[in-house]
mmCIF file of C-alpha atoms in Angstrom:
data_model
loop_
_atom_site.group_PDB
_atom_site.id
_atom_site.type_symbol
_atom_site.label_atom_id
_atom_site.label_comp_id
_atom_site.label_asym_id
_atom_site.label_seq_id
_atom_site.Cartn_x
_atom_site.Cartn_y
_atom_site.Cartn_z
ATOM 1 C CA MET A 1 -58.522 8.442 27.084
ATOM 2 C CA LYS A 2 -58.278 11.445 29.387
ATOM 3 C CA LYS A 3 -55.718 13.001 27.035
ATOM 4 C CA ILE A 4 -58.093 12.616 24.103
ATOM 5 C CA SER A 5 -60.945 14.173 26.102
ATOM 6 C CA THR A 6 -58.652 17.094 26.926
ATOM 7 C CA LEU A 7 -57.823 17.468 23.225
ATOM 8 C CA ILE A 8 -61.524 17.572 22.306
ATOM 9 C CA LEU A 9 -62.157 20.265 24.945
ATOM 10 C CA LEU A 10 -59.185 22.305 23.692
ATOM 11 C CA VAL A 11 -60.364 22.165 20.079
ATOM 12 C CA PHE A 12 -63.872 23.280 21.019
ATOM 13 C CA THR A 13 -62.426 26.142 23.081
ATOM 14 C CA ILE A 14 -60.370 27.401 20.128
ATOM 15 C CA ILE A 15 -63.389 27.182 17.806
ATOM 16 C CA LEU A 16 -65.532 29.149 20.247
ATOM 17 C CA ALA A 17 -62.863 31.816 20.686
ATOM 18 C CA ASP A 18 -62.478 32.180 16.924
ATOM 19 C CA VAL A 19 -66.222 32.416 16.299
ATOM 20 C CA MET A 20 -66.547 35.141 18.950
ATOM 21 C CA ASP A 21 -63.739 37.171 17.351
ATOM 22 C CA ALA A 22 -65.910 39.729 15.566
ATOM 23 C CA GLU A 23 -62.942 41.650 14.169
ATOM 24 C CA ALA A 24 -61.542 38.531 12.489
ATOM 25 C CA GLN A 25 -64.924 37.771 11.011
ATOM 26 C CA ARG A 26 -65.218 41.274 9.559
ATOM 27 C CA ARG A 27 -61.776 41.152 7.935
ATOM 28 C CA PHE A 28 -62.040 37.580 6.602
ATOM 29 C CA THR A 29 -64.043 38.140 3.417
ATOM 30 C CA ALA A 30 -65.138 35.854 0.609
ATOM 31 C CA ARG A 31 -61.843 36.506 -1.196
ATOM 32 C CA GLN A 32 -59.932 34.811 1.620
ATOM 33 C CA ARG A 33 -62.124 31.699 1.668
ATOM 34 C CA TYR A 34 -61.123 28.796 -0.534
ATOM 35 C CA ASN A 35 -61.725 25.097 -1.167
ATOM 36 C CA SER A 36 -59.408 22.116 -1.511
ATOM 37 C CA VAL A 37 -59.681 18.439 -2.382
ATOM 38 C CA GLY A 38 -57.433 15.751 -0.970
ATOM 39 C CA VAL A 39 -56.513 12.080 -0.988
ATOM 40 C CA THR A 40 -55.134 10.142 1.992
ATOM 41 C CA VAL A 41 -53.058 6.983 2.270
ATOM 42 C CA GLY A 42 -52.182 5.484 5.614
ATOM 43 C CA ALA A 43 -52.642 2.779 8.212
ATOM 44 C CA MET A 44 -55.430 1.759 10.589
ATOM 45 C CA ASN A 45 -55.307 0.086 14.002
ATOM 46 C CA TYR A 46 -57.833 -0.606 16.723
ATOM 47 C CA PHE A 47 -58.103 -0.955 20.481
ATOM 48 C CA GLY A 48 -60.529 -3.494 21.890
ATOM 49 C CA ASP A 49 -60.704 -6.969 23.387
ATOM 50 C CA ILE A 50 -58.324 -8.683 20.944
ATOM 51 C CA VAL A 51 -55.135 -6.701 21.532
ATOM 52 C CA PRO A 52 -51.872 -7.882 23.107
ATOM 53 C CA LYS A 53 -52.562 -6.181 26.438
ATOM 54 C CA ALA A 54 -55.561 -4.625 28.181
ATOM 55 C CA ASN A 55 -54.048 -1.174 27.777
ATOM 56 C CA PHE A 56 -55.244 1.702 25.595
ATOM 57 C CA SER A 57 -51.780 2.115 24.072
ATOM 58 C CA SER A 58 -51.532 -1.597 23.196
ATOM 59 C CA PHE A 59 -51.137 -1.912 19.446
ATOM 60 C CA SER A 60 -49.549 -4.715 17.458
ATOM 61 C CA SER A 61 -47.583 -3.903 14.312
ATOM 62 C CA ASN A 62 -48.756 -7.282 13.002
ATOM 63 C CA ALA A 63 -52.334 -5.984 13.167
ATOM 64 C CA THR A 64 -51.687 -2.720 11.270
ATOM 65 C CA ARG A 65 -53.708 -2.584 8.059
ATOM 66 C CA PRO A 66 -54.055 -0.034 5.201
ATOM 67 C CA SER A 67 -56.492 2.838 4.837
ATOM 68 C CA VAL A 68 -57.305 5.253 1.991
ATOM 69 C CA GLY A 69 -59.639 8.209 1.698
ATOM 70 C CA ILE A 70 -60.827 11.281 -0.185
ATOM 71 C CA ASN A 71 -62.089 14.585 1.193
ATOM 72 C CA PHE A 72 -63.276 18.113 0.440
ATOM 73 C CA THR A 73 -62.302 21.059 2.662
ATOM 74 C CA ARG A 74 -63.704 24.598 2.884
ATOM 75 C CA ARG A 75 -61.700 27.353 4.621
ATOM 76 C CA VAL A 76 -64.287 29.427 6.488
ATOM 77 C CA ARG A 77 -62.288 31.377 9.090
ATOM 78 C CA PRO A 78 -58.668 32.525 9.608
ATOM 79 C CA ARG A 79 -58.082 29.397 11.749
ATOM 80 C CA VAL A 80 -61.066 27.164 10.951
ATOM 81 C CA SER A 81 -61.851 24.863 8.022
ATOM 82 C CA LEU A 82 -64.692 22.390 7.564
ATOM 83 C CA ARG A 83 -63.913 19.008 6.004
ATOM 84 C CA GLY A 84 -66.093 16.203 4.755
ATOM 85 C CA GLY A 85 -64.543 12.905 3.754
ATOM 86 C CA PHE A 86 -64.844 9.206 3.057
ATOM 87 C CA THR A 87 -62.340 6.701 4.453
ATOM 88 C CA TRP A 88 -61.946 2.978 3.902
ATOM 89 C CA GLY A 89 -59.677 1.029 6.199
ATOM 90 C CA ARG A 90 -59.204 -2.377 7.750
ATOM 91 C CA ILE A 91 -58.587 -3.336 11.364
ATOM 92 C CA SER A 92 -57.608 -6.740 12.713
ATOM 93 C CA GLY A 93 -56.629 -8.609 15.850
ATOM 94 C CA ASP A 94 -55.357 -12.052 16.778
ATOM 95 C CA ASP A 95 -54.897 -13.597 20.215
ATOM 96 C CA VAL A 96 -51.868 -15.452 18.872
ATOM 97 C CA ASN A 97 -50.021 -12.118 19.132
ATOM 98 C CA SER A 98 -50.994 -11.628 22.785
ATOM 99 C CA ASN A 99 -48.210 -13.627 24.374
ATOM 100 C CA LEU A 100 -45.150 -13.173 22.182
ATOM 101 C CA GLY A 101 -43.019 -12.468 25.247
ATOM 102 C CA ASN A 102 -44.600 -15.238 27.357
ATOM 103 C CA GLU A 103 -46.106 -12.683 29.730
ATOM 104 C CA ALA A 104 -48.090 -14.463 32.437
ATOM 105 C CA GLU A 105 -50.815 -11.781 32.490
ATOM 106 C CA ASN A 106 -51.636 -12.446 28.821
ATOM 107 C CA VAL A 107 -51.841 -16.238 28.886
ATOM 108 C CA GLY A 108 -55.633 -16.102 29.113
ATOM 109 C CA ARG A 109 -55.905 -14.062 25.913
ATOM 110 C CA PHE A 110 -53.435 -16.351 24.168
ATOM 111 C CA ARG A 111 -55.447 -19.446 25.113
ATOM 112 C CA ARG A 112 -58.711 -17.823 24.048
ATOM 113 C CA ASN A 113 -57.420 -17.995 20.438
ATOM 114 C CA LEU A 114 -59.902 -15.539 18.887
ATOM 115 C CA SER A 115 -59.125 -13.468 15.791
ATOM 116 C CA PHE A 116 -60.924 -11.148 13.377
ATOM 117 C CA ARG A 117 -60.659 -8.587 10.614
ATOM 118 C CA ASN A 118 -63.075 -5.750 9.936
ATOM 119 C CA ASP A 119 -63.435 -3.360 6.991
ATOM 120 C CA ILE A 120 -64.417 0.154 8.098
ATOM 121 C CA LYS A 121 -66.247 2.456 5.660
ATOM 122 C CA GLU A 122 -66.534 5.913 7.213
ATOM 123 C CA LEU A 123 -68.250 9.175 6.265
ATOM 124 C CA SER A 124 -67.096 12.060 8.463
ATOM 125 C CA GLY A 125 -67.479 15.776 8.964
ATOM 126 C CA VAL A 126 -64.895 17.600 11.088
ATOM 127 C CA ALA A 127 -63.849 21.120 12.055
ATOM 128 C CA ILE A 128 -60.111 21.725 11.598
ATOM 129 C CA ILE A 129 -58.461 24.353 13.798
ATOM 130 C CA ASP A 130 -55.043 25.702 12.778
ATOM 131 C CA LEU A 131 -52.542 26.805 15.389
ATOM 132 C CA PHE A 132 -51.383 29.609 13.055
ATOM 133 C CA GLU A 133 -54.068 31.736 11.442
ATOM 134 C CA ASN A 134 -54.077 33.068 7.890
ATOM 135 C CA ARG A 135 -56.069 36.247 7.278
ATOM 136 C CA SER A 136 -54.835 36.550 3.690
ATOM 137 C CA ARG A 137 -55.579 34.536 0.565
ATOM 138 C CA TYR A 138 -54.314 30.997 0.138
ATOM 139 C CA GLN A 139 -51.177 32.158 -1.714
ATOM 140 C CA LEU A 140 -49.865 33.645 1.569
ATOM 141 C CA ARG A 141 -50.698 30.733 3.850
ATOM 142 C CA PRO A 142 -47.921 29.645 6.307
ATOM 143 C CA ASP A 143 -45.412 26.994 5.219
ATOM 144 C CA PHE A 144 -45.933 24.812 8.329
ATOM 145 C CA VAL A 145 -49.198 24.659 10.291
ATOM 146 C CA PRO A 146 -49.938 22.332 13.246
ATOM 147 C CA TYR A 147 -53.660 21.699 13.654
ATOM 148 C CA GLY A 148 -56.283 19.736 15.523
ATOM 149 C CA PHE A 149 -59.708 18.474 14.489
ATOM 150 C CA VAL A 150 -62.924 17.141 15.982
ATOM 151 C CA GLY A 151 -66.255 16.128 14.478
ATOM 152 C CA VAL A 152 -68.729 13.314 13.949
ATOM 153 C CA ALA A 153 -68.711 10.244 11.702
ATOM 154 C CA VAL A 154 -70.977 7.414 10.662
ATOM 155 C CA PHE A 155 -69.382 4.131 9.647
ATOM 156 C CA HIS A 156 -70.253 0.640 8.458
ATOM 157 C CA HIS A 157 -68.324 -2.336 9.798
ATOM 158 C CA ASN A 158 -68.537 -6.084 9.331
ATOM 159 C CA PRO A 159 -66.249 -8.229 11.539
ATOM 160 C CA LYS A 160 -65.164 -11.516 10.000
ATOM 161 C CA ALA A 161 -63.064 -14.504 11.073
ATOM 162 C CA TYR A 162 -61.276 -17.208 9.100
ATOM 163 C CA TYR A 163 -61.742 -20.929 9.587
ATOM 164 C CA GLU A 164 -59.854 -23.794 7.989
ATOM 165 C CA ARG A 165 -61.797 -27.017 7.670
ATOM 166 C CA GLY A 166 -60.378 -29.764 9.852
ATOM 167 C CA SER A 167 -58.649 -27.456 12.345
ATOM 168 C CA HIS A 168 -61.110 -28.236 15.168
ATOM 169 C CA PRO A 169 -60.130 -31.587 16.779
ATOM 170 C CA GLY A 170 -63.525 -32.131 18.409
ATOM 171 C CA LEU A 171 -65.570 -32.200 15.189
ATOM 172 C CA SER A 172 -66.343 -35.053 12.846
ATOM 173 C CA GLU A 173 -66.294 -34.437 9.092
ATOM 174 C CA SER A 174 -70.085 -34.105 9.009
ATOM 175 C CA GLN A 175 -70.059 -31.542 11.831
ATOM 176 C CA ASP A 176 -67.305 -29.384 10.336
ATOM 177 C CA ILE A 177 -67.774 -26.292 8.162
ATOM 178 C CA ALA A 178 -66.118 -25.155 4.947
ATOM 179 C CA THR A 179 -62.847 -23.234 4.811
ATOM 180 C CA GLY A 180 -63.213 -19.471 4.384
ATOM 181 C CA TRP A 181 -64.047 -16.092 5.904
ATOM 182 C CA TYR A 182 -67.316 -15.830 7.865
ATOM 183 C CA ALA A 183 -69.199 -12.651 8.758
ATOM 184 C CA LEU A 184 -69.671 -12.877 12.528
ATOM 185 C CA GLN A 185 -72.594 -10.533 13.176
ATOM 186 C CA PRO A 186 -75.196 -12.822 11.506
ATOM 187 C CA LEU A 187 -73.850 -15.786 13.506
ATOM 188 C CA GLY A 188 -74.431 -14.410 17.002
ATOM 189 C CA THR A 189 -71.315 -15.803 18.670
ATOM 190 C CA GLU A 190 -72.379 -14.479 22.100
ATOM 191 C CA GLY A 191 -75.910 -15.849 21.938
ATOM 192 C CA GLN A 192 -77.587 -12.940 20.167
ATOM 193 C CA TYR A 193 -79.975 -15.278 18.344
ATOM 194 C CA THR A 194 -80.798 -17.613 21.232
ATOM 195 C CA ASN A 195 -83.451 -15.392 22.895
ATOM 196 C CA LEU A 196 -82.018 -16.411 26.272
ATOM 197 C CA GLU A 197 -82.347 -14.056 29.208
ATOM 198 C CA GLY A 198 -79.214 -11.993 29.703
ATOM 199 C CA THR A 199 -77.828 -12.436 26.195
ATOM 200 C CA PRO A 200 -77.277 -9.303 24.093
ATOM 201 C CA SER A 201 -79.350 -8.233 21.105
ATOM 202 C CA PRO A 202 -77.736 -8.364 17.648
ATOM 203 C CA TYR A 203 -75.504 -5.326 17.213
ATOM 204 C CA SER A 204 -75.840 -2.918 14.310
ATOM 205 C CA ARG A 205 -73.194 -2.800 11.607
ATOM 206 C CA ILE A 206 -73.864 0.935 11.153
ATOM 207 C CA GLN A 207 -72.456 3.011 14.013
ATOM 208 C CA ILE A 208 -71.580 6.560 15.092
ATOM 209 C CA ALA A 209 -68.065 7.694 16.039
ATOM 210 C CA ILE A 210 -66.396 10.874 17.289
ATOM 211 C CA PRO A 211 -63.218 11.630 15.285
ATOM 212 C CA VAL A 212 -60.553 13.694 17.055
ATOM 213 C CA GLY A 213 -56.901 14.147 16.190
ATOM 214 C CA VAL A 214 -53.871 16.257 15.358
ATOM 215 C CA GLY A 215 -51.837 16.927 12.243
ATOM 216 C CA LEU A 216 -49.058 18.917 10.635
ATOM 217 C CA ARG A 217 -49.588 20.550 7.229
ATOM 218 C CA TYR A 218 -46.730 21.588 4.895
ATOM 219 C CA ARG A 219 -47.090 23.924 1.939
ATOM 220 C CA ILE A 220 -45.416 22.361 -1.114
ATOM 221 C CA ASN A 221 -46.184 25.223 -3.504
ATOM 222 C CA ARG A 222 -48.949 27.630 -4.403
ATOM 223 C CA PHE A 223 -51.645 24.985 -4.825
ATOM 224 C CA TRP A 224 -50.378 21.823 -3.086
ATOM 225 C CA ASP A 225 -50.219 20.866 0.616
ATOM 226 C CA LEU A 226 -48.917 17.697 2.281
ATOM 227 C CA SER A 227 -50.161 16.701 5.743
ATOM 228 C CA LEU A 228 -49.318 14.059 8.325
ATOM 229 C CA GLU A 229 -52.308 13.259 10.522
ATOM 230 C CA VAL A 230 -53.214 10.974 13.427
ATOM 231 C CA GLY A 231 -56.888 10.550 14.311
ATOM 232 C CA TRP A 232 -58.696 8.579 17.004
ATOM 233 C CA ARG A 233 -62.291 7.392 16.586
ATOM 234 C CA LYS A 234 -64.338 7.017 19.749
ATOM 235 C CA THR A 235 -67.089 4.537 18.927
ATOM 236 C CA PHE A 236 -70.210 3.559 20.854
ATOM 237 C CA THR A 237 -70.004 -0.175 20.205
ATOM 238 C CA ASP A 238 -67.950 -2.943 21.796
ATOM 239 C CA TYR A 239 -68.297 -5.209 18.778
ATOM 240 C CA LEU A 240 -65.721 -4.036 16.236
ATOM 241 C CA ASP A 241 -64.033 -7.369 17.056
ATOM 242 C CA ASP A 242 -67.283 -9.298 17.748
ATOM 243 C CA VAL A 243 -66.150 -9.778 21.368
ATOM 244 C CA SER A 244 -67.773 -8.122 24.377
ATOM 245 C CA ARG A 245 -69.353 -10.411 26.966
ATOM 246 C CA GLY A 246 -69.225 -14.054 27.997
ATOM 247 C CA TYR A 247 -69.530 -17.543 26.578
ATOM 248 C CA VAL A 248 -72.913 -19.111 25.838
ATOM 249 C CA SER A 249 -73.715 -22.813 25.848
ATOM 250 C CA LYS A 250 -73.110 -24.191 22.360
ATOM 251 C CA SER A 251 -76.238 -26.335 22.589
ATOM 252 C CA ASP A 252 -78.252 -23.113 22.959
ATOM 253 C CA ILE A 253 -76.432 -21.562 20.002
ATOM 254 C CA LEU A 254 -77.111 -24.649 17.863
ATOM 255 C CA ALA A 255 -80.795 -24.439 18.777
ATOM 256 C CA GLY A 256 -80.996 -20.703 18.006
ATOM 257 C CA THR A 257 -81.992 -18.788 14.897
ATOM 258 C CA SER A 258 -78.478 -17.923 13.725
ATOM 259 C CA SER A 259 -77.851 -17.822 9.974
ATOM 260 C CA ASN A 260 -75.404 -20.734 10.439
ATOM 261 C CA PRO A 261 -75.686 -22.371 13.890
ATOM 262 C CA ARG A 262 -72.747 -24.754 13.401
ATOM 263 C CA ALA A 263 -70.430 -21.900 12.381
ATOM 264 C CA ALA A 264 -71.744 -19.806 15.271
ATOM 265 C CA ALA A 265 -70.883 -22.573 17.745
ATOM 266 C CA ILE A 266 -67.371 -22.937 16.336
ATOM 267 C CA PHE A 267 -66.583 -19.208 16.318
ATOM 268 C CA SER A 268 -68.030 -18.649 19.782
ATOM 269 C CA ASP A 269 -65.112 -20.523 21.371
ATOM 270 C CA ARG A 270 -61.956 -21.398 19.401
ATOM 271 C CA SER A 271 -59.725 -22.408 22.285
ATOM 272 C CA ALA A 272 -59.711 -26.068 21.183
ATOM 273 C CA GLU A 273 -58.020 -25.046 17.908
ATOM 274 C CA GLY A 274 -55.119 -23.388 19.712
ATOM 275 C CA PRO A 275 -51.784 -24.628 21.051
ATOM 276 C CA PHE A 276 -53.340 -26.053 24.250
ATOM 277 C CA ARG A 277 -55.331 -28.861 22.630
ATOM 278 C CA SER A 278 -54.101 -31.360 25.216
ATOM 279 C CA GLU A 279 -55.990 -29.437 27.904
ATOM 280 C CA VAL A 280 -59.373 -29.314 26.182
ATOM 281 C CA GLN A 281 -62.412 -30.855 27.799
ATOM 282 C CA PRO A 282 -65.958 -31.514 26.552
ATOM 283 C CA ASP A 283 -68.157 -28.481 26.435
ATOM 284 C CA PRO A 284 -70.471 -28.307 29.505
ATOM 285 C CA SER A 285 -73.472 -28.176 27.165
ATOM 286 C CA GLY A 286 -72.803 -31.735 26.011
ATOM 287 C CA THR A 287 -72.140 -30.798 22.393
ATOM 288 C CA PRO A 288 -69.100 -32.175 20.501
ATOM 289 C CA TYR A 289 -67.478 -28.753 20.592
ATOM 290 C CA SER A 290 -64.630 -28.694 23.134
ATOM 291 C CA ARG A 291 -63.576 -25.947 25.477
ATOM 292 C CA LEU A 292 -60.214 -25.236 27.085
ATOM 293 C CA SER A 293 -59.953 -26.299 30.713
ATOM 294 C CA GLY A 294 -59.461 -23.294 32.964
ATOM 295 C CA TYR A 295 -60.547 -20.686 30.428
ATOM 296 C CA GLY A 296 -64.148 -20.145 29.508
ATOM 297 C CA THR A 297 -65.409 -22.866 31.813
ATOM 298 C CA PRO A 298 -68.573 -22.274 33.876
ATOM 299 C CA GLN A 299 -66.276 -20.987 36.633
ATOM 300 C CA ASN A 300 -64.696 -18.454 34.251
ATOM 301 C CA GLN A 301 -67.130 -17.214 31.634
ATOM 302 C CA THR A 302 -65.007 -14.249 30.547
ATOM 303 C CA ARG A 303 -64.835 -13.823 26.763
ATOM 304 C CA GLY A 304 -64.509 -10.034 26.570
ATOM 305 C CA ASN A 305 -64.717 -6.834 28.598
ATOM 306 C CA ARG A 306 -68.055 -5.090 28.128
ATOM 307 C CA THR A 307 -67.087 -2.042 30.229
ATOM 308 C CA ASP A 308 -65.095 -0.315 27.439
ATOM 309 C CA ASP A 309 -66.208 0.416 23.887
ATOM 310 C CA ASP A 310 -63.820 -0.177 20.996
ATOM 311 C CA TRP A 311 -61.714 2.497 19.240
ATOM 312 C CA TYR A 312 -59.993 2.649 15.874
ATOM 313 C CA VAL A 313 -57.077 4.869 14.903
ATOM 314 C CA THR A 314 -55.863 6.211 11.552
ATOM 315 C CA THR A 315 -52.359 7.440 10.735
ATOM 316 C CA SER A 316 -52.170 8.950 7.270
ATOM 317 C CA PHE A 317 -50.476 11.197 4.757
ATOM 318 C CA GLN A 318 -52.774 13.590 2.906
ATOM 319 C CA LEU A 319 -52.056 15.354 -0.389
ATOM 320 C CA SER A 320 -54.369 18.332 -0.989
ATOM 321 C CA TYR A 321 -54.923 20.564 -4.016
ATOM 322 C CA ILE A 322 -56.321 24.058 -3.565
ATOM 323 C CA LEU A 323 -59.011 24.938 -6.077
ATOM 324 C CA ASN A 324 -58.415 28.285 -7.771
ATOM 325 C CA THR A 325 -61.146 30.563 -6.464
ATOM 326 C CA ALA A 326 -59.914 33.793 -8.047
ATOM 327 C CA PRO A 327 -62.889 35.821 -9.343
ATOM 328 C CA ARG A 328 -63.254 35.888 -13.090
ATOM 329 C CA ARG A 329 -62.874 39.257 -14.741
ATOM 330 C CA PRO A 330 -64.997 40.235 -17.734
ATOM 331 C CA LYS A 331 -63.257 40.141 -21.087
ATOM 332 C CA PHE A 332 -63.319 43.264 -23.248
ATOM 333 C CA ARG A 333 -62.722 43.367 -26.977
#
């Protein structure tokens, strides 16, 4: 995280230096400015509570999901361009992948047995700063240009989890729920709809993020560019995975105002569906929903880590087309 903060500071420093360069501003006229449109195809990952290890670099290839996007870019300075874009991508996580090597420090995550997927729909605006400047028209732009970017984004997210009817050993047929994907925010899996003291309020599915990243752009020909780009999104929510705090009594969840109290109780604690079924014990609340002995009991209420917000990361290829901005000349007959 410190490296990303350093990158943000460096990008802002370059922007400030370029803006204060009065000579560059005088020489960079309207003829040198141009627009481009682009499409991106890539992959999306996330860092949060449902990753193999509690480390910022902990990513699982099994959790990598696709992303696509479109954008419009305006070259405004010899080094600086402004880009607006829309990106759709999916992130996911599964505690089953947390203990592939039987690491003792990850047994707790493995036993927790939570999983999710989340579709991210992002609108962003960023400033792109090239390492090599171009004071001429687009036809004379460099063949290879490393660059960095920083900006602001607003995104919509909706974490979901999958349940297969009959997979919970502690439920009778009448207590079970249907097979399918369930949106978790309306359920309140951490007691958001119980009105109990100390439980969190329902989180918003519309959030703000700070995009920052680096890329390498290659000139294919006069009008086409190909870029490879990696971007990190610093969010201000800990609920991209619907996990942040501790467990709540299932009897309180069942008595709450959730959109589906039975589903909320099931998704709040899924340890009884995991590989340690022989160790499950009745939930302390007295409901028929079981809980794993030694994890999530009243002596260990840890479900997530509320001290760090979640991040998501995009790695993408971008194909851009430069719009011909040559001034039209009057025709004479």
